[in-house]
Coordinates of C-alpha atoms and ligand atoms in Angstrom, one line a residue:
M7 CA -138.1 -60.2 -97.0
D8 CA -137.3 -60.8 -100.7
G9 CA -138.3 -57.3 -101.6
D10 CA -135.5 -55.8 -99.5
I11 CA -132.8 -57.9 -101.1
Q12 CA -130.6 -55.9 -103.4
H13 CA -127.7 -57.0 -105.6
R14 CA -124.5 -55.2 -105.2
Q15 CA -121.0 -55.4 -106.6
I16 CA -117.7 -54.3 -105.3
E17 CA -115.0 -53.4 -107.8
G18 CA -116.8 -55.4 -110.5
G19 CA -116.7 -58.3 -108.0
E20 CA -119.1 -61.1 -107.3
T21 CA -122.7 -60.2 -106.8
E22 CA -124.1 -61.2 -103.5
D23 CA -127.6 -61.1 -102.0
R24 CA -127.9 -59.0 -98.9
A25 CA -130.7 -57.4 -97.0
E26 CA -128.9 -54.1 -96.7
V27 CA -126.4 -52.2 -98.9
K28 CA -124.0 -50.0 -97.1
K29 CA -121.7 -47.6 -98.8
L30 CA -118.0 -47.2 -98.1
F31 CA -115.8 -44.3 -99.1
I32 CA -112.0 -44.8 -98.8
K33 CA -109.5 -42.0 -99.2
T34 CA -106.0 -43.2 -99.7
Y35 CA -102.9 -41.1 -98.9
G36 CA -99.3 -41.8 -99.6
C37 CA -97.6 -44.8 -101.2
Q38 CA -98.6 -47.6 -103.5
M39 CA -98.7 -50.0 -100.5
N40 CA -101.6 -47.9 -99.2
V41 CA -103.3 -48.1 -102.6
Y42 CA -103.0 -51.9 -102.4
D43 CA -104.1 -52.0 -98.8
S44 CA -107.2 -49.9 -99.6
E45 CA -108.2 -52.4 -102.3
R46 CA -107.8 -55.3 -99.9
M47 CA -109.8 -53.4 -97.2
A48 CA -112.6 -52.7 -99.8
E49 CA -112.6 -56.4 -100.6
A50 CA -112.8 -57.4 -96.9
M51 CA -115.6 -54.9 -96.3
G52 CA -117.3 -56.1 -99.5
A53 CA -117.9 -59.4 -97.9
E54 CA -119.7 -57.6 -95.1
G55 CA -122.2 -55.8 -97.4
Y56 CA -120.3 -52.6 -98.2
V57 CA -120.0 -51.2 -101.7
L58 CA -117.6 -48.5 -102.7
T59 CA -118.8 -45.0 -103.3
D60 CA -116.9 -42.1 -104.8
T61 CA -118.1 -39.5 -102.3
A62 CA -118.0 -39.1 -98.6
D63 CA -121.5 -37.5 -98.7
E64 CA -123.2 -40.7 -99.7
A65 CA -121.2 -43.0 -97.4
D66 CA -122.2 -45.0 -94.4
M67 CA -118.6 -45.4 -93.5
V68 CA -115.6 -43.2 -94.4
L69 CA -112.2 -44.8 -94.1
L70 CA -109.1 -42.6 -94.2
N71 CA -106.0 -44.7 -95.1
T72 CA -103.2 -42.4 -93.9
C73 CA -99.5 -41.7 -94.4
H74 CA -97.1 -40.7 -91.7
I75 CA -93.9 -40.4 -93.7
R76 CA -93.6 -36.6 -93.5
E77 CA -95.3 -34.1 -91.2
K78 CA -97.4 -32.6 -94.0
A79 CA -98.7 -36.0 -94.9
S80 CA -99.9 -36.8 -91.4
E81 CA -101.4 -33.3 -90.8
K82 CA -103.7 -33.9 -93.7
L83 CA -105.6 -36.5 -91.6
Y84 CA -106.6 -34.0 -89.0
S85 CA -107.6 -31.3 -91.5
D86 CA -109.7 -33.9 -93.4
L87 CA -111.3 -35.1 -90.2
G88 CA -112.2 -31.5 -89.4
R89 CA -113.9 -31.2 -92.7
L90 CA -115.9 -34.4 -92.0
R91 CA -117.4 -32.9 -88.9
P92 CA -120.5 -31.2 -90.5
L93 CA -121.2 -34.4 -92.3
K94 CA -121.1 -36.4 -89.1
T95 CA -123.4 -33.9 -87.4
A96 CA -125.9 -34.1 -90.3
K97 CA -125.6 -37.9 -90.4
P98 CA -124.9 -39.2 -86.8
D99 CA -124.9 -42.8 -88.0
L100 CA -121.9 -42.2 -90.3
K101 CA -119.0 -44.2 -89.1
I102 CA -115.5 -42.8 -89.5
G103 CA -112.4 -45.0 -89.5
V104 CA -108.7 -44.1 -89.6
A105 CA -106.3 -46.7 -91.1
G106 CA -102.7 -46.7 -92.2
C107 CA -99.5 -45.4 -90.7
V108 CA -100.9 -42.4 -88.7
A109 CA -103.3 -44.9 -87.1
Q110 CA -100.4 -47.1 -86.2
A111 CA -98.2 -44.2 -84.9
E112 CA -100.9 -42.3 -82.9
G113 CA -103.5 -45.0 -82.0
E114 CA -105.7 -43.9 -79.2
E115 CA -104.5 -40.3 -79.4
I116 CA -106.6 -40.0 -82.6
L117 CA -109.8 -40.8 -80.6
R118 CA -108.8 -38.3 -77.9
R119 CA -108.1 -35.5 -80.4
M120 CA -111.0 -36.3 -82.8
P121 CA -114.0 -37.9 -80.9
L122 CA -115.9 -38.2 -84.2
V123 CA -113.6 -41.1 -85.1
D124 CA -115.2 -44.6 -84.5
L125 CA -112.3 -46.9 -85.2
V126 CA -108.5 -46.8 -85.6
V127 CA -106.8 -49.7 -87.4
G128 CA -103.1 -50.2 -88.0
P129 CA -101.7 -51.7 -91.3
Q130 CA -101.1 -55.2 -89.8
S131 CA -104.7 -55.5 -88.5
Y132 CA -106.8 -54.9 -91.7
H133 CA -108.3 -58.4 -91.5
R134 CA -109.9 -57.4 -88.2
L135 CA -111.6 -54.3 -89.9
P136 CA -115.0 -56.0 -90.6
A137 CA -115.3 -57.0 -86.9
M138 CA -114.3 -53.4 -85.9
A139 CA -116.9 -52.0 -88.3
K140 CA -119.6 -54.2 -86.7
A141 CA -118.5 -52.9 -83.3
A142 CA -118.8 -49.3 -84.6
E143 CA -122.3 -50.0 -85.9
A144 CA -123.2 -51.1 -82.4
G145 CA -121.8 -47.8 -81.1
E146 CA -118.5 -49.1 -79.8
K147 CA -115.2 -47.4 -80.4
T148 CA -112.2 -49.7 -81.1
V149 CA -108.4 -49.2 -81.6
D150 CA -106.3 -52.0 -83.1
T151 CA -102.6 -51.3 -83.6
D152 CA -101.3 -54.8 -82.8
F153 CA -98.6 -56.6 -84.8
P154 CA -100.6 -59.8 -84.5
A155 CA -99.0 -63.2 -84.7
E156 CA -101.4 -64.3 -87.5
D157 CA -100.8 -63.1 -91.0
K158 CA -103.4 -60.6 -92.2
F159 CA -103.2 -62.0 -95.7
D160 CA -104.4 -65.4 -94.5
H161 CA -107.5 -63.8 -93.2
L162 CA -108.3 -61.4 -96.0
P163 CA -110.7 -62.6 -98.8
E164 CA -109.2 -63.9 -102.1
R165 CA -108.7 -61.2 -104.8
R166 CA -111.9 -60.3 -106.6
P167 CA -112.4 -60.2 -110.4
A168 CA -110.6 -57.6 -112.3
T169 CA -110.3 -54.2 -110.8
R170 CA -110.5 -51.2 -113.2
A171 CA -107.1 -51.6 -114.9
P172 CA -105.1 -54.3 -116.6
T173 CA -102.4 -53.5 -114.1
A174 CA -102.3 -54.5 -110.4
F175 CA -100.2 -54.2 -107.3
L176 CA -99.3 -57.3 -105.4
A177 CA -97.8 -57.0 -101.9
V178 CA -95.0 -59.5 -101.4
Q179 CA -93.1 -58.0 -98.6
E180 CA -93.9 -55.6 -95.8
G181 CA -92.0 -53.7 -93.2
C182 CA -88.4 -52.5 -92.9
D183 CA -85.4 -53.5 -90.7
K184 CA -83.1 -50.8 -92.1
F185 CA -83.9 -48.0 -89.6
C186 CA -82.7 -45.0 -91.7
A187 CA -82.3 -42.2 -89.1
F188 CA -85.1 -40.1 -90.7
C189 CA -87.8 -42.7 -91.3
V190 CA -90.9 -43.8 -89.5
V191 CA -91.6 -46.9 -91.7
P192 CA -89.8 -49.5 -89.4
Y193 CA -92.0 -48.2 -86.5
T194 CA -95.3 -48.0 -88.4
R195 CA -95.0 -51.0 -90.7
G196 CA -92.9 -53.2 -88.4
S197 CA -90.1 -55.5 -89.2
E198 CA -89.5 -57.1 -92.6
V199 CA -91.9 -60.0 -93.4
S200 CA -92.1 -61.8 -96.8
R201 CA -95.2 -63.6 -98.0
P202 CA -94.6 -67.3 -98.8
V203 CA -94.0 -68.0 -102.5
D204 CA -97.1 -70.1 -103.1
R205 CA -99.4 -67.4 -101.8
V206 CA -97.8 -64.8 -104.1
L207 CA -98.0 -67.1 -107.1
R208 CA -101.6 -68.0 -106.3
E209 CA -102.6 -64.3 -106.1
A210 CA -100.7 -63.5 -109.3
R211 CA -102.5 -66.3 -111.2
A212 CA -105.8 -65.1 -109.9
L213 CA -105.1 -61.6 -111.0
V214 CA -104.0 -62.7 -114.5
E215 CA -107.1 -64.9 -114.9
R216 CA -109.1 -61.8 -114.2
G217 CA -107.5 -59.8 -117.0
V218 CA -104.4 -58.3 -115.3
R219 CA -101.4 -58.1 -117.7
E220 CA -98.9 -56.2 -115.6
I221 CA -98.1 -56.8 -111.9
T222 CA -96.1 -54.5 -109.7
L223 CA -94.7 -56.4 -106.7
L224 CA -94.8 -54.2 -103.7
G225 CA -92.8 -54.0 -100.5
Q226 CA -91.3 -51.3 -98.4
N227 CA -88.0 -53.1 -99.1
V228 CA -89.2 -55.3 -101.9
N229 CA -85.8 -56.5 -103.0
A230 CA -85.2 -57.8 -99.4
Y231 CA -87.9 -60.4 -100.3
H232 CA -87.1 -63.8 -98.8
G233 CA -90.2 -65.9 -99.2
A234 CA -90.5 -69.5 -97.9
A235 CA -90.9 -72.1 -100.7
A236 CA -91.1 -75.9 -100.7
D237 CA -87.4 -76.0 -101.7
G238 CA -86.0 -73.3 -99.4
V239 CA -86.1 -69.6 -99.3
W240 CA -86.5 -67.6 -102.6
G241 CA -85.1 -64.1 -103.2
L242 CA -86.9 -61.6 -105.5
G243 CA -84.9 -62.7 -108.6
R244 CA -86.2 -66.2 -108.4
L245 CA -89.7 -65.1 -107.6
V246 CA -89.7 -62.8 -110.7
R247 CA -88.4 -65.6 -112.9
D248 CA -91.2 -67.9 -111.7
L249 CA -93.9 -65.3 -112.1
A250 CA -92.7 -64.7 -115.6
R251 CA -93.7 -68.2 -116.5
I252 CA -97.4 -67.4 -115.9
E253 CA -99.0 -67.3 -119.3
G254 CA -100.9 -64.0 -119.9
L255 CA -98.8 -62.1 -117.5
E256 CA -96.8 -59.8 -119.8
R257 CA -95.0 -57.4 -117.5
I258 CA -93.4 -57.4 -114.1
R259 CA -92.2 -54.5 -112.0
Y260 CA -91.2 -54.1 -108.4
T261 CA -90.9 -51.3 -106.0
T262 CA -89.3 -49.9 -103.6
S263 CA -85.8 -51.3 -103.6
H264 CA -82.9 -50.6 -101.3
P265 CA -79.3 -50.4 -102.8
N266 CA -78.0 -52.9 -100.3
D267 CA -80.5 -55.6 -101.4
M268 CA -79.8 -55.6 -105.1
A269 CA -78.7 -59.3 -105.3
P270 CA -76.7 -60.5 -108.3
D271 CA -79.5 -62.8 -109.3
L272 CA -82.0 -60.0 -109.4
I273 CA -79.7 -57.9 -111.5
A274 CA -79.2 -60.9 -113.8
A275 CA -83.0 -61.3 -114.1
H276 CA -83.0 -57.8 -115.7
A277 CA -80.7 -59.1 -118.4
E278 CA -82.4 -62.4 -118.9
E279 CA -86.2 -62.0 -118.3
P280 CA -87.9 -59.9 -121.0
K281 CA -91.1 -59.6 -118.9
L282 CA -89.1 -57.7 -116.2
M283 CA -89.5 -54.0 -117.2
P284 CA -86.5 -51.7 -117.7
Y285 CA -87.5 -49.2 -115.0
L286 CA -86.1 -49.3 -111.5
H287 CA -86.9 -47.1 -108.5
L288 CA -83.7 -47.2 -106.4
P289 CA -83.6 -44.4 -103.8
V290 CA -80.3 -43.2 -102.5
Q291 CA -81.5 -40.1 -100.6
S292 CA -78.1 -38.2 -100.7
G293 CA -74.8 -38.2 -102.6
S294 CA -72.7 -37.2 -99.6
D295 CA -71.0 -40.0 -97.7
R296 CA -71.0 -37.9 -94.5
I297 CA -74.8 -37.5 -94.8
L298 CA -75.4 -41.1 -95.9
K299 CA -73.6 -42.2 -92.7
A300 CA -75.6 -39.8 -90.6
M301 CA -78.7 -41.2 -92.2
A302 CA -77.6 -44.7 -91.3
R303 CA -78.0 -45.8 -94.9
K304 CA -75.1 -48.3 -94.6
H305 CA -73.7 -47.6 -98.1
S306 CA -71.6 -45.0 -99.8
A307 CA -72.2 -42.9 -102.8
E308 CA -69.5 -44.8 -104.6
H309 CA -71.2 -48.1 -103.8
Y310 CA -74.4 -46.8 -105.3
L311 CA -72.7 -45.6 -108.5
R312 CA -71.0 -49.0 -109.0
L313 CA -74.3 -50.7 -108.4
V314 CA -75.9 -48.5 -111.1
E315 CA -73.1 -49.5 -113.5
R316 CA -73.8 -53.2 -112.9
I317 CA -77.5 -52.7 -113.4
R318 CA -76.9 -50.8 -116.6
A319 CA -74.4 -53.4 -117.8
A320 CA -77.3 -56.0 -117.4
R321 CA -79.9 -53.8 -119.0
P322 CA -78.4 -50.8 -120.9
D323 CA -81.7 -49.1 -121.5
M324 CA -82.7 -49.2 -117.8
V325 CA -84.5 -46.0 -116.7
L326 CA -83.6 -45.2 -113.1
S327 CA -85.7 -43.4 -110.6
G328 CA -84.8 -42.2 -107.1
D329 CA -85.8 -40.5 -103.9
F330 CA -83.8 -37.6 -102.4
I331 CA -84.0 -35.7 -99.1
V332 CA -82.5 -32.2 -98.8
G333 CA -81.8 -30.4 -95.6
F334 CA -81.1 -33.4 -93.5
P335 CA -79.7 -32.2 -90.2
G336 CA -76.0 -31.2 -90.6
E337 CA -76.2 -31.1 -94.5
T338 CA -73.7 -28.5 -95.7
E339 CA -73.5 -26.8 -99.1
A340 CA -70.7 -29.2 -100.0
D341 CA -72.8 -32.2 -99.0
F342 CA -75.6 -30.9 -101.1
E343 CA -73.3 -30.4 -104.1
A344 CA -72.2 -34.0 -103.7
T345 CA -75.9 -35.0 -104.1
L346 CA -76.1 -32.9 -107.3
A347 CA -72.9 -34.6 -108.6
L348 CA -74.3 -38.0 -107.9
I349 CA -77.5 -37.1 -109.8
R350 CA -75.5 -35.9 -112.8
A351 CA -73.5 -39.1 -112.7
V352 CA -76.6 -41.4 -112.6
D353 CA -78.8 -39.4 -115.0
Y354 CA -82.3 -40.2 -113.6
G355 CA -85.4 -40.6 -115.8
M356 CA -87.7 -39.8 -112.9
A357 CA -87.2 -38.8 -109.2
Y358 CA -89.0 -37.7 -106.1
S359 CA -87.4 -35.2 -103.8
F360 CA -88.4 -34.0 -100.4
K361 CA -87.4 -31.4 -97.8
Y362 CA -86.3 -33.3 -94.6
S363 CA -89.2 -33.5 -92.2
A364 CA -88.4 -34.3 -88.5
R365 CA -90.5 -37.3 -87.5
P366 CA -91.2 -37.9 -83.8
G367 CA -89.4 -41.0 -82.4
T368 CA -86.7 -41.1 -85.1
P369 CA -83.0 -40.5 -84.2
A370 CA -82.6 -37.6 -86.7
A371 CA -85.4 -35.7 -85.1
E372 CA -83.1 -35.0 -82.1
K373 CA -80.6 -33.1 -84.3
P374 CA -80.6 -29.3 -85.0
P375 CA -82.4 -28.6 -88.3
V376 CA -81.0 -26.9 -91.4
P377 CA -82.6 -23.4 -91.7
A378 CA -85.9 -23.6 -93.7
D379 CA -84.8 -21.1 -96.3
V380 CA -81.6 -23.0 -97.0
A381 CA -83.6 -26.3 -97.4
D382 CA -86.1 -24.5 -99.7
D383 CA -83.3 -23.2 -101.9
R384 CA -81.7 -26.6 -102.1
L385 CA -84.9 -28.3 -103.0
Q386 CA -85.5 -25.9 -105.8
R387 CA -82.0 -26.4 -107.2
L388 CA -82.3 -30.2 -106.9
Q389 CA -85.7 -30.2 -108.6
A390 CA -84.5 -28.0 -111.4
L391 CA -81.7 -30.6 -112.2
L392 CA -84.0 -33.6 -111.8
G393 CA -86.7 -31.9 -113.9
A394 CA -84.2 -31.3 -116.7
Q395 CA -83.1 -35.0 -116.6
Q396 CA -86.7 -36.2 -116.6
K397 CA -87.4 -33.9 -119.6
A398 CA -84.3 -35.2 -121.5
C399 CA -85.3 -38.8 -120.8
Q400 CA -88.8 -38.2 -122.2
Q401 CA -87.4 -36.3 -125.2
G402 CA -85.0 -39.2 -125.9
M403 CA -88.0 -41.4 -126.5
V404 CA -89.1 -39.3 -129.4
G405 CA -88.6 -41.2 -132.7
R406 CA -88.2 -44.5 -130.8
E407 CA -90.6 -47.5 -130.8
V408 CA -91.8 -48.6 -127.4
Q409 CA -94.3 -51.2 -126.2
V410 CA -97.4 -49.7 -124.7
L411 CA -100.0 -51.5 -122.4
F412 CA -103.2 -49.6 -122.9
E413 CA -105.0 -48.9 -119.6
K414 CA -107.8 -46.4 -120.0
P415 CA -109.4 -43.8 -122.3
G416 CA -107.4 -40.6 -122.8
R417 CA -108.6 -37.0 -122.5
E418 CA -109.5 -36.7 -126.2
P419 CA -112.2 -38.8 -127.8
G420 CA -110.7 -41.8 -129.7
Q421 CA -107.6 -41.7 -127.5
M422 CA -106.2 -44.3 -125.1
V423 CA -103.5 -43.9 -122.5
G424 CA -101.1 -46.6 -121.5
K425 CA -97.6 -47.0 -120.1
S426 CA -94.5 -47.7 -122.0
D427 CA -91.9 -50.3 -120.8
Y428 CA -90.2 -47.3 -119.2
L429 CA -93.3 -46.3 -117.2
H430 CA -94.0 -43.2 -119.3
A431 CA -97.6 -42.4 -119.8
V432 CA -98.3 -42.5 -123.6
H433 CA -101.3 -41.0 -125.4
V434 CA -102.3 -42.8 -128.6
A435 CA -105.2 -42.8 -131.0
A436 CA -106.8 -46.2 -130.4
P437 CA -110.2 -47.7 -129.8
P438 CA -111.5 -48.7 -126.3
E439 CA -110.9 -52.4 -127.3
A440 CA -107.2 -51.7 -127.0
R441 CA -107.6 -51.7 -123.2
G442 CA -105.4 -54.5 -121.8
R443 CA -103.5 -55.0 -125.0
I444 CA -99.8 -54.2 -125.8
A445 CA -98.9 -52.6 -129.0
T446 CA -95.8 -51.1 -130.6
V447 CA -96.0 -47.3 -130.6
R448 CA -93.7 -44.8 -132.3
I449 CA -93.2 -41.8 -130.0
A450 CA -93.9 -38.6 -131.8
A451 CA -93.9 -35.9 -129.1
S452 CA -93.0 -35.3 -125.5
G453 CA -95.3 -33.2 -123.3
P454 CA -94.8 -32.0 -119.7
N455 CA -95.8 -35.3 -118.0
S456 CA -96.5 -37.7 -120.9
L457 CA -95.6 -38.8 -124.4
A458 CA -97.8 -39.1 -127.5
G459 CA -97.3 -41.5 -130.5
Q460 CA -98.9 -43.6 -133.1
V461 CA -99.5 -47.4 -133.1
T462 CA -97.2 -49.1 -135.7
S463 CA -98.6 -52.7 -135.1
P464 CA -102.4 -52.6 -135.0
L465 CA -103.7 -55.4 -132.8
W466 CA -107.4 -54.7 -133.1
Ligands
5AD509 N1 -88.4 -36.4 -94.4 C1 -88.4 -36.3 -95.7 N2 -88.5 -37.3 -96.6 C2 -88.6 -38.5 -96.0 N3 -88.7 -39.7 -96.6 C3 -88.9 -40.7 -95.7 N4 -88.8 -40.1 -94.5 C4 -88.7 -38.8 -94.7 C5 -88.5 -37.7 -93.8 N5 -88.5 -37.8 -92.5 C6 -88.7 -39.9 -98.1 C7 -87.5 -40.8 -98.5 C8 -88.1 -42.1 -98.9 C9 -89.5 -41.6 -99.4 C10 -90.6 -42.7 -99.4 O1 -89.9 -40.6 -98.5 O2 -86.9 -40.2 -99.6 O3 -87.4 -42.8 -99.8
SF4_510 FE1 -87.5 -46.0 -94.4 FE2 -86.7 -47.1 -96.8 FE3 -84.9 -46.5 -94.9 FE4 -86.6 -48.5 -94.5 S1 -85.0 -48.4 -96.1 S2 -86.1 -47.0 -93.0 S3 -88.5 -47.7 -95.5 S4 -86.2 -45.0 -96.0

């Protein structure tokens, strides 16, 4: 019936005619890979007649894209599911799905613990989500936590026209073979797999055609990238250099990197390729060789420090970011002080720090824990040092000219917010037309989490 046909769009995407519009609410927890996966799931469900909505109350389907990295992150799933119970009682047709790393790790157990859940889908099976949603609509419960032989990317729809921002994530690599003693990622995301070069280039070109100016290449171990190409296997350095030739693509970033995979060619790309941004997230976790060994990191503190020297020799203005774990089993005060010493030696512009969280199935979970009050105290001391370094890095930008890519309106009227080359958020007086453009901005002030400045090269 023509009268029933409605037009709908997903993420500003193609308009399609459907007899029925269904609403999908996705909540994303955790890392950037999950943000990317949520976008791809929204696109896959878009082809099935679902449009995104901002609230669970309006939704026909709620999808929770979960994180398993620390205990607190995975507990959030169960408390959020508990909160959805009244909604499901009021709207029995509401379908609830659990995706992501908790889905992978706990599978059927989620259905047993939370009968209101209709489907459980692991990160390698997102291309099967539309079929699972159909089964859910027919009243069937499904669990898919396979690591299928087929590549999910071959079965997901092509990227849709521009998402909200002129920046986008692009997954190039997934999984991890490193097996750090504390980490669930090798179990939830599987072993390292790289997408072939032509697929990555095709997706990048599609994003740029649709208005994207900055691409962040994603992978759990992104610098372990080894993508098949017509002339052999490419590392990340070669991939970056080829991506840089795409006209209209202005900036390239990549995350997260492992110190043992920083190939000379990738370091050289930082010296030679101006589109490769001078910000690098390079987690080290600890500055104590004893703890690094117990963590199975397979590198020493000295190796990391020498690596940082080589990176800074290639790109002297490089802003470094890191991840740290305090209170790993067996960590002594001397070990912790070695971490503080490494942080002082590197001087980070940004960092993330966590209290060790024992994860079921990982080797470190078997070891006796450091007392909670000791770990709390160390985390506070570590964060005080990292916070001071972050503040100094931001303060050091004051008076300098940086390039800012404008992304969205700021808090104040007549203001836009964008990111500098160094990934600092910068607030600037600029018209909405500035969105998607890059301008030179002189930094005038540094606030708690962002900078402010004036445009010195008007582009509009
Ligand atoms: N406990 C605390 N932090 C962890 N991370 C990973 N696993 C754990 C854990 N079991 C941190 C690491 C990693 C980041 C993504 O999360 O620092 O780099
Ligand atoms: Fe986890 Fe990173 Fe270690 Fe892989 S390299 S096991 S993702 S911490």
